[in-house]
Short mmCIF file of C-alpha atoms and ligand atoms in Angstrom, two decimals:
data_model
loop_
_atom_site.label_atom_id
_atom_site.label_comp_id
_atom_site.label_asym_id
_atom_site.label_seq_id
_atom_site.Cartn_x
_atom_site.Cartn_y
_atom_site.Cartn_z
CA SER A 6 26.08 -3.77 27.76
CA GLN A 7 24.09 -2.03 25.07
CA PRO A 8 21.38 -4.06 23.19
CA ASN A 9 21.53 -5.41 19.33
CA VAL A 10 19.34 -3.97 16.91
CA TYR A 11 19.88 -5.79 13.36
CA VAL A 12 18.11 -3.64 10.46
CA THR A 13 17.30 -5.30 7.64
CA ARG A 14 18.10 -2.52 4.95
CA PRO A 15 21.50 -0.30 4.72
CA ASP A 16 19.24 2.62 2.75
CA VAL A 17 16.30 3.77 5.78
CA ASP A 18 16.82 7.30 6.20
CA ASP A 19 19.88 7.57 8.43
CA SER A 20 18.30 9.73 11.04
CA GLY A 21 16.23 6.59 12.27
CA LEU A 22 19.84 5.05 12.79
CA GLU A 23 21.57 7.89 14.42
CA LEU A 24 18.90 7.42 16.83
CA LEU A 25 19.48 3.45 17.49
CA ARG A 26 23.18 4.00 17.43
CA LYS A 27 22.80 6.41 20.34
CA SER A 28 22.37 4.03 23.08
CA CYS A 29 21.99 0.25 20.86
CA ASN A 30 24.49 -2.29 18.54
CA VAL A 31 23.49 -1.32 15.12
CA SER A 32 24.16 -3.73 12.42
CA THR A 33 23.26 -3.46 8.73
CA TRP A 34 22.42 -5.55 5.57
CA SER A 35 24.88 -4.01 3.22
CA GLN A 36 22.69 -4.74 -0.23
CA PRO A 37 20.38 -2.73 -1.62
CA LEU A 38 17.87 -5.64 -2.53
CA PRO A 39 16.30 -7.34 0.39
CA VAL A 40 18.15 -9.54 2.92
CA PRO A 41 17.92 -13.16 1.70
CA ARG A 42 16.30 -15.21 4.25
CA ASP A 43 19.15 -17.95 5.11
CA GLU A 44 21.40 -14.40 5.83
CA LEU A 45 18.56 -13.24 7.90
CA LEU A 46 18.00 -16.29 9.92
CA ARG A 47 21.81 -16.14 10.95
CA GLN A 48 21.64 -12.48 11.46
CA VAL A 49 18.95 -12.07 13.96
CA LYS A 50 20.38 -14.52 16.37
CA GLY A 51 21.00 -13.10 19.40
CA LYS A 52 19.46 -10.07 18.52
CA ASP A 53 17.43 -7.74 21.19
CA ALA A 54 15.39 -6.17 18.37
CA LEU A 55 14.64 -6.15 14.37
CA TYR A 56 14.05 -3.49 12.26
CA CYS A 57 12.62 -4.63 9.01
CA ALA A 58 10.62 -3.77 6.25
CA LEU A 59 7.63 -5.31 4.43
CA THR A 60 10.05 -7.03 2.21
CA ASP A 61 10.99 -9.24 4.90
CA LYS A 62 8.66 -12.22 5.86
CA ILE A 63 9.00 -12.60 9.75
CA ASP A 64 7.55 -16.07 10.35
CA ALA A 65 7.99 -18.58 13.40
CA ALA A 66 11.36 -19.87 11.70
CA VAL A 67 12.76 -15.89 12.34
CA LEU A 68 11.36 -15.75 15.15
CA ASP A 69 13.06 -18.98 16.38
CA ALA A 70 16.53 -17.97 14.63
CA ALA A 71 16.41 -15.34 16.91
CA GLY A 72 16.02 -16.81 20.15
CA THR A 73 14.89 -15.32 23.42
CA GLN A 74 16.63 -12.49 23.44
CA LEU A 75 14.49 -10.78 20.99
CA LYS A 76 12.08 -8.48 22.69
CA CYS A 77 10.89 -6.41 19.30
CA VAL A 78 10.13 -6.07 15.77
CA ALA A 79 9.82 -2.97 14.34
CA THR A 80 8.42 -2.20 10.40
CA ILE A 81 8.98 0.47 8.18
CA SER A 82 5.49 -0.01 7.42
CA VAL A 83 1.89 0.71 7.94
CA GLY A 84 1.09 -2.51 6.48
CA PHE A 85 2.05 -5.64 8.76
CA GLU A 86 0.77 -8.43 7.18
CA HIS A 87 4.13 -9.78 6.11
CA ILE A 88 5.11 -10.36 10.17
CA ASP A 89 3.85 -13.20 11.99
CA VAL A 90 1.98 -11.01 14.97
CA GLU A 91 0.39 -14.05 16.47
CA GLU A 92 3.84 -16.01 16.86
CA CYS A 93 5.09 -12.73 18.20
CA LYS A 94 2.51 -12.50 20.57
CA LYS A 95 3.28 -15.50 21.88
CA ARG A 96 6.41 -14.86 22.64
CA GLY A 97 6.15 -11.30 23.96
CA ILE A 98 7.73 -9.69 21.04
CA ARG A 99 6.62 -6.31 20.61
CA VAL A 100 5.23 -5.42 16.59
CA GLY A 101 6.12 -1.52 16.19
CA TYR A 102 3.95 -0.43 12.42
CA THR A 103 3.91 3.34 11.20
CA PRO A 104 0.53 4.05 10.63
CA ASP A 105 0.03 8.17 10.51
CA VAL A 106 2.91 9.62 9.36
CA LEU A 107 2.07 8.21 5.69
CA THR A 108 -1.15 8.60 5.52
CA ASP A 109 -1.42 11.94 3.89
CA ALA A 110 1.64 10.84 1.14
CA THR A 111 -0.39 7.07 0.31
CA ALA A 112 -3.56 9.69 -0.32
CA GLU A 113 -2.16 11.80 -2.20
CA LEU A 114 -0.46 9.30 -4.97
CA THR A 115 -3.96 7.34 -4.64
CA LEU A 116 -5.15 10.78 -6.46
CA ALA A 117 -2.49 10.86 -8.44
CA LEU A 118 -3.36 7.47 -9.61
CA LEU A 119 -7.27 8.40 -10.45
CA LEU A 120 -6.36 11.50 -12.39
CA ALA A 121 -3.29 9.80 -14.04
CA THR A 122 -6.06 7.49 -15.48
CA ASN A 123 -9.10 8.88 -15.58
CA ARG A 124 -7.89 11.25 -17.81
CA ARG A 125 -5.22 8.81 -19.90
CA LEU A 126 -2.02 10.85 -18.60
CA PHE A 127 0.58 7.91 -19.48
CA GLU A 128 -1.30 6.70 -22.72
CA ALA A 129 -1.45 10.57 -24.23
CA SER A 130 1.73 11.11 -23.15
CA LYS A 131 3.09 8.14 -24.81
CA GLN A 132 1.42 10.24 -28.49
CA VAL A 133 3.63 13.01 -27.98
CA TYR A 134 7.02 10.08 -28.27
CA ASN A 135 5.80 8.16 -30.88
CA GLY A 136 4.54 10.38 -33.77
CA GLY A 137 0.60 9.68 -32.58
CA TRP A 138 -0.03 13.39 -31.58
CA LYS A 139 -1.36 15.01 -35.08
CA SER A 140 -2.99 17.63 -34.04
CA TRP A 141 -5.25 18.93 -31.50
CA ALA A 142 -8.77 16.85 -31.95
CA PRO A 143 -11.63 17.18 -30.00
CA MET A 144 -12.69 13.30 -29.21
CA TRP A 145 -9.11 12.44 -28.64
CA MET A 146 -7.67 11.51 -25.58
CA CYS A 147 -11.11 11.97 -23.89
CA GLY A 148 -11.56 10.64 -20.45
CA GLN A 149 -14.05 10.28 -17.58
CA GLY A 150 -13.85 13.16 -14.96
CA LEU A 151 -14.04 13.34 -11.46
CA LYS A 152 -17.16 15.47 -11.73
CA ASN A 153 -20.26 13.87 -11.35
CA SER A 154 -19.05 10.47 -10.33
CA ARG A 155 -19.43 7.85 -8.13
CA VAL A 156 -16.41 6.89 -6.04
CA GLY A 157 -16.66 4.00 -4.15
CA LEU A 158 -13.74 3.37 -1.28
CA TYR A 159 -12.96 0.19 0.21
CA GLY A 160 -12.23 0.17 3.22
CA PHE A 161 -12.38 3.43 5.55
CA GLY A 162 -9.64 3.71 8.00
CA ARG A 163 -6.75 6.73 8.02
CA ILE A 164 -5.92 6.63 4.40
CA GLY A 165 -9.52 5.85 2.91
CA GLN A 166 -10.85 8.87 4.11
CA GLU A 167 -7.94 11.31 3.52
CA ILE A 168 -8.78 9.52 -0.19
CA ALA A 169 -12.22 10.98 0.32
CA ALA A 170 -11.16 14.50 1.56
CA ARG A 171 -9.35 15.27 -1.30
CA ILE A 172 -11.80 13.10 -4.01
CA VAL A 173 -14.86 16.12 -2.62
CA PRO A 174 -13.41 19.61 -4.27
CA PHE A 175 -12.99 17.12 -7.48
CA LYS A 176 -17.21 17.56 -7.14
CA PRO A 177 -17.94 13.63 -7.24
CA ALA A 178 -21.68 13.01 -7.55
CA GLN A 179 -21.16 10.21 -4.31
CA ILE A 180 -18.57 8.30 -2.60
CA THR A 181 -19.79 5.47 -1.41
CA TYR A 182 -17.24 3.29 1.14
CA THR A 183 -17.83 -0.51 2.45
CA THR A 184 -16.42 -1.52 5.60
CA ARG A 185 -16.95 -3.88 8.44
CA THR A 186 -16.57 -0.92 10.72
CA ALA A 187 -19.40 2.48 10.43
CA ARG A 188 -17.35 4.76 11.15
CA PRO A 189 -20.37 7.42 10.36
CA ALA A 190 -18.76 10.50 12.16
CA GLU A 191 -15.91 10.44 9.63
CA ALA A 192 -18.45 10.15 6.72
CA ALA A 193 -19.84 12.52 7.68
CA LYS A 194 -17.18 15.00 7.15
CA VAL A 195 -16.86 14.09 3.58
CA ASN A 196 -20.33 13.36 2.82
CA ALA A 197 -19.98 9.68 2.38
CA ARG A 198 -22.11 6.73 2.23
CA ARG A 199 -21.84 3.31 3.57
CA VAL A 200 -23.18 0.42 0.71
CA ASP A 201 -22.12 -3.30 1.08
CA PHE A 202 -20.11 -4.23 -1.16
CA ASP A 203 -22.26 -5.67 -4.36
CA GLU A 204 -23.90 -2.41 -4.32
CA MET A 205 -20.21 -0.46 -4.28
CA LEU A 206 -19.58 -2.73 -7.34
CA CYS A 207 -22.66 -2.39 -9.26
CA LEU A 208 -22.53 1.44 -8.98
CA SER A 209 -18.72 2.74 -8.67
CA ASP A 210 -17.59 4.83 -11.95
CA PHE A 211 -14.39 4.37 -9.76
CA ILE A 212 -13.19 2.34 -7.42
CA VAL A 213 -10.63 1.95 -4.64
CA VAL A 214 -9.21 -0.41 -2.44
CA CYS A 215 -7.65 0.95 0.53
CA CYS A 216 -7.78 -1.50 3.50
CA SER A 217 -5.39 -3.42 5.30
CA LEU A 218 -4.61 -7.13 3.56
CA THR A 219 -5.95 -9.86 5.80
CA PRO A 220 -8.21 -13.06 5.92
CA ASP A 221 -11.35 -11.45 5.11
CA THR A 222 -9.73 -9.16 2.47
CA LYS A 223 -7.32 -11.74 0.50
CA GLU A 224 -8.85 -11.83 -3.43
CA VAL A 225 -12.07 -10.46 -2.68
CA PHE A 226 -11.54 -8.04 -5.97
CA ASN A 227 -12.28 -11.86 -7.57
CA ALA A 228 -13.97 -12.59 -11.44
CA SER A 229 -16.96 -12.19 -9.75
CA ALA A 230 -16.72 -9.00 -8.32
CA PHE A 231 -15.44 -7.46 -12.09
CA GLU A 232 -18.00 -9.39 -13.19
CA LYS A 233 -20.39 -6.52 -11.62
CA MET A 234 -18.35 -3.99 -11.80
CA LYS A 235 -19.78 -1.12 -15.07
CA PRO A 236 -17.97 -1.64 -18.31
CA ASN A 237 -16.83 2.26 -17.81
CA CYS A 238 -15.25 1.24 -14.07
CA ILE A 239 -11.44 2.64 -13.12
CA PHE A 240 -10.18 -0.18 -10.36
CA ILE A 241 -7.19 1.37 -8.49
CA ASN A 242 -5.60 -0.12 -5.58
CA THR A 243 -2.71 1.17 -3.41
CA ALA A 244 -3.29 -1.18 -0.44
CA ARG A 245 -1.73 -4.78 -1.26
CA GLY A 246 -1.88 -6.38 -4.30
CA GLY A 247 -3.07 -9.51 -2.55
CA ASN A 248 -6.33 -7.87 -2.15
CA VAL A 249 -6.55 -8.20 -5.63
CA ASP A 250 -6.98 -11.99 -7.77
CA GLN A 251 -4.53 -10.42 -10.66
CA ASN A 252 -5.25 -13.31 -13.31
CA ALA A 253 -9.63 -12.34 -12.54
CA LEU A 254 -8.08 -8.18 -13.39
CA TYR A 255 -6.11 -8.95 -16.39
CA ASP A 256 -8.87 -11.08 -17.77
CA ALA A 257 -11.32 -8.15 -16.99
CA LEU A 258 -9.55 -4.98 -19.05
CA HIS A 259 -8.00 -7.59 -21.43
CA SER A 260 -11.53 -8.36 -22.48
CA LYS A 261 -12.43 -4.75 -21.61
CA ARG A 262 -15.12 -5.64 -19.24
CA ILE A 263 -14.04 -2.79 -17.21
CA LEU A 264 -12.37 0.37 -18.53
CA ALA A 265 -9.09 0.06 -16.58
CA ALA A 266 -7.07 0.00 -13.66
CA GLY A 267 -4.30 1.76 -11.38
CA LEU A 268 -2.55 -0.07 -9.45
CA ASP A 269 0.55 0.68 -6.74
CA VAL A 270 0.81 -3.11 -5.54
CA THR A 271 0.48 -6.19 -7.63
CA THR A 272 1.72 -9.56 -7.03
CA PRO A 273 4.75 -10.21 -7.27
CA GLU A 274 6.83 -6.94 -6.20
CA PRO A 275 8.51 -6.45 -8.96
CA LEU A 276 6.43 -7.64 -11.43
CA PRO A 277 7.77 -9.51 -14.26
CA LEU A 278 8.99 -7.93 -17.19
CA ASP A 279 6.77 -10.54 -19.28
CA ASP A 280 3.64 -10.19 -16.88
CA PRO A 281 0.77 -9.71 -19.53
CA LEU A 282 -0.21 -6.73 -17.30
CA LEU A 283 2.41 -4.88 -19.14
CA LYS A 284 0.79 -5.67 -22.38
CA LEU A 285 -2.18 -3.89 -21.25
CA ASP A 286 -3.02 -0.01 -22.68
CA ASN A 287 -5.46 0.85 -20.60
CA ILE A 288 -2.98 0.38 -16.93
CA VAL A 289 -0.58 2.30 -15.52
CA ILE A 290 1.28 0.74 -12.81
CA LEU A 291 3.68 2.47 -10.53
CA PRO A 292 6.10 0.74 -8.07
CA HIS A 293 4.98 0.65 -4.82
CA ILE A 294 5.40 4.40 -4.12
CA GLY A 295 2.50 5.32 -2.64
CA SER A 296 4.35 6.73 0.50
CA ALA A 297 7.49 7.75 -0.86
CA ASP A 298 7.80 11.46 -0.51
CA ILE A 299 10.46 12.74 0.60
CA GLU A 300 9.73 14.00 4.53
CA THR A 301 7.22 11.10 5.65
CA ARG A 302 10.71 8.23 4.51
CA LYS A 303 12.12 10.44 6.75
CA GLU A 304 10.15 10.53 9.77
CA MET A 305 8.85 6.29 9.17
CA SER A 306 12.39 5.26 9.92
CA ARG A 307 12.61 7.77 12.72
CA ILE A 308 8.97 6.24 14.20
CA THR A 309 10.24 2.96 13.40
CA ALA A 310 13.70 3.27 15.54
CA ARG A 311 11.70 5.37 18.38
CA ASN A 312 9.40 2.31 18.24
CA ILE A 313 11.93 -0.03 18.96
CA LEU A 314 13.48 1.79 21.76
CA ALA A 315 10.72 1.94 23.50
CA ALA A 316 9.86 -1.61 23.48
CA LEU A 317 14.02 -1.88 25.01
CA ASN A 318 13.02 0.58 27.48
CA GLY A 319 9.69 -1.52 28.55
CA CYS A 320 8.08 1.59 27.70
CA GLN A 321 4.94 2.80 25.27
CA MET A 322 6.01 2.69 21.85
CA GLU A 323 4.32 5.30 19.29
CA ALA A 324 2.60 2.35 17.28
CA GLU A 325 2.18 -1.03 18.39
CA VAL A 326 0.29 -3.83 16.72
CA MET A 327 -2.23 -4.46 19.66
C1 GLV B 5 3.50 0.00 2.86
O1 GLV B 5 2.67 0.08 1.43
C2 GLV B 5 3.02 0.45 3.77
O2 GLV B 5 2.97 -0.70 4.39
O3 GLV B 5 4.05 1.14 4.52
C1 GLV B 6 -10.59 -0.64 7.14
O1 GLV B 6 -10.12 0.12 6.15
C2 GLV B 6 -11.76 -0.33 7.59
O2 GLV B 6 -12.42 0.85 7.76
O3 GLV B 6 -12.65 -0.76 8.62
#
């Protein structure tokens, strides 16, 4: 009989589901919001593969509920901190994800946030609608350009390198990066210099978080980190909300300890409407749309499906968490 695959969303691009339907029984959660935990625990039982998203927590309890038939968990995301990979390994369950395909889209969105914050796009646009725009004025709505600025990247993996490549044409004074891995060849391509965390915090006009979320990177941007930043610093995060102590970020923005922030990720997601961050005017917040480019999301759906098919056939996956 055909393998059974459970898909935690009804709304992934159908081209991926079509690939699965050729050789598998595919069932999907039917609602637009993430599958409730108890429903996931029920549905995963007896499945051979689980097609999930970053909104699903895949832990030992889910794997236990699945039973011994489960061979693969594939997420339609590059981040996989929502999956307990160690527990999967223990059970011989392979884990697939979607790196590479979303690198350009995410780098592009990061540049959009850099430009939106430094040139105050949303704040300025509001003035057009609320009557704040009285006349052209020489020093009104001015920001600091990327030109001649120092940009610090926290993380210099696939996405960080593409962000750097897109910043170069804006003629920064210096791009620096902080990572565990040196990556000198990649750094040379964009003339970036590796610095330690404190140096990046103290010298940067822009700080961009583009690392994965691990125990080492959890809340590295805390009160002491914001304390070291320059008062004109603009803080951008397109990685994970968990990389930041959000209360400390709020304090830094509210007290004007730093100039502004641009976030595509928050804790939690969605951000409650009464969250204090929403009352600040020196912040731009987007609803986690880093990879939300149509062709990118379609290909992410197909890669997730192909990862599952490969695992079910005992073949090499296109992208497997090792
Ligand atoms: C999005 O945040 C992803 O991990 O793909
Ligand atoms: C992480 O992004 C790294 O480059 O080590």
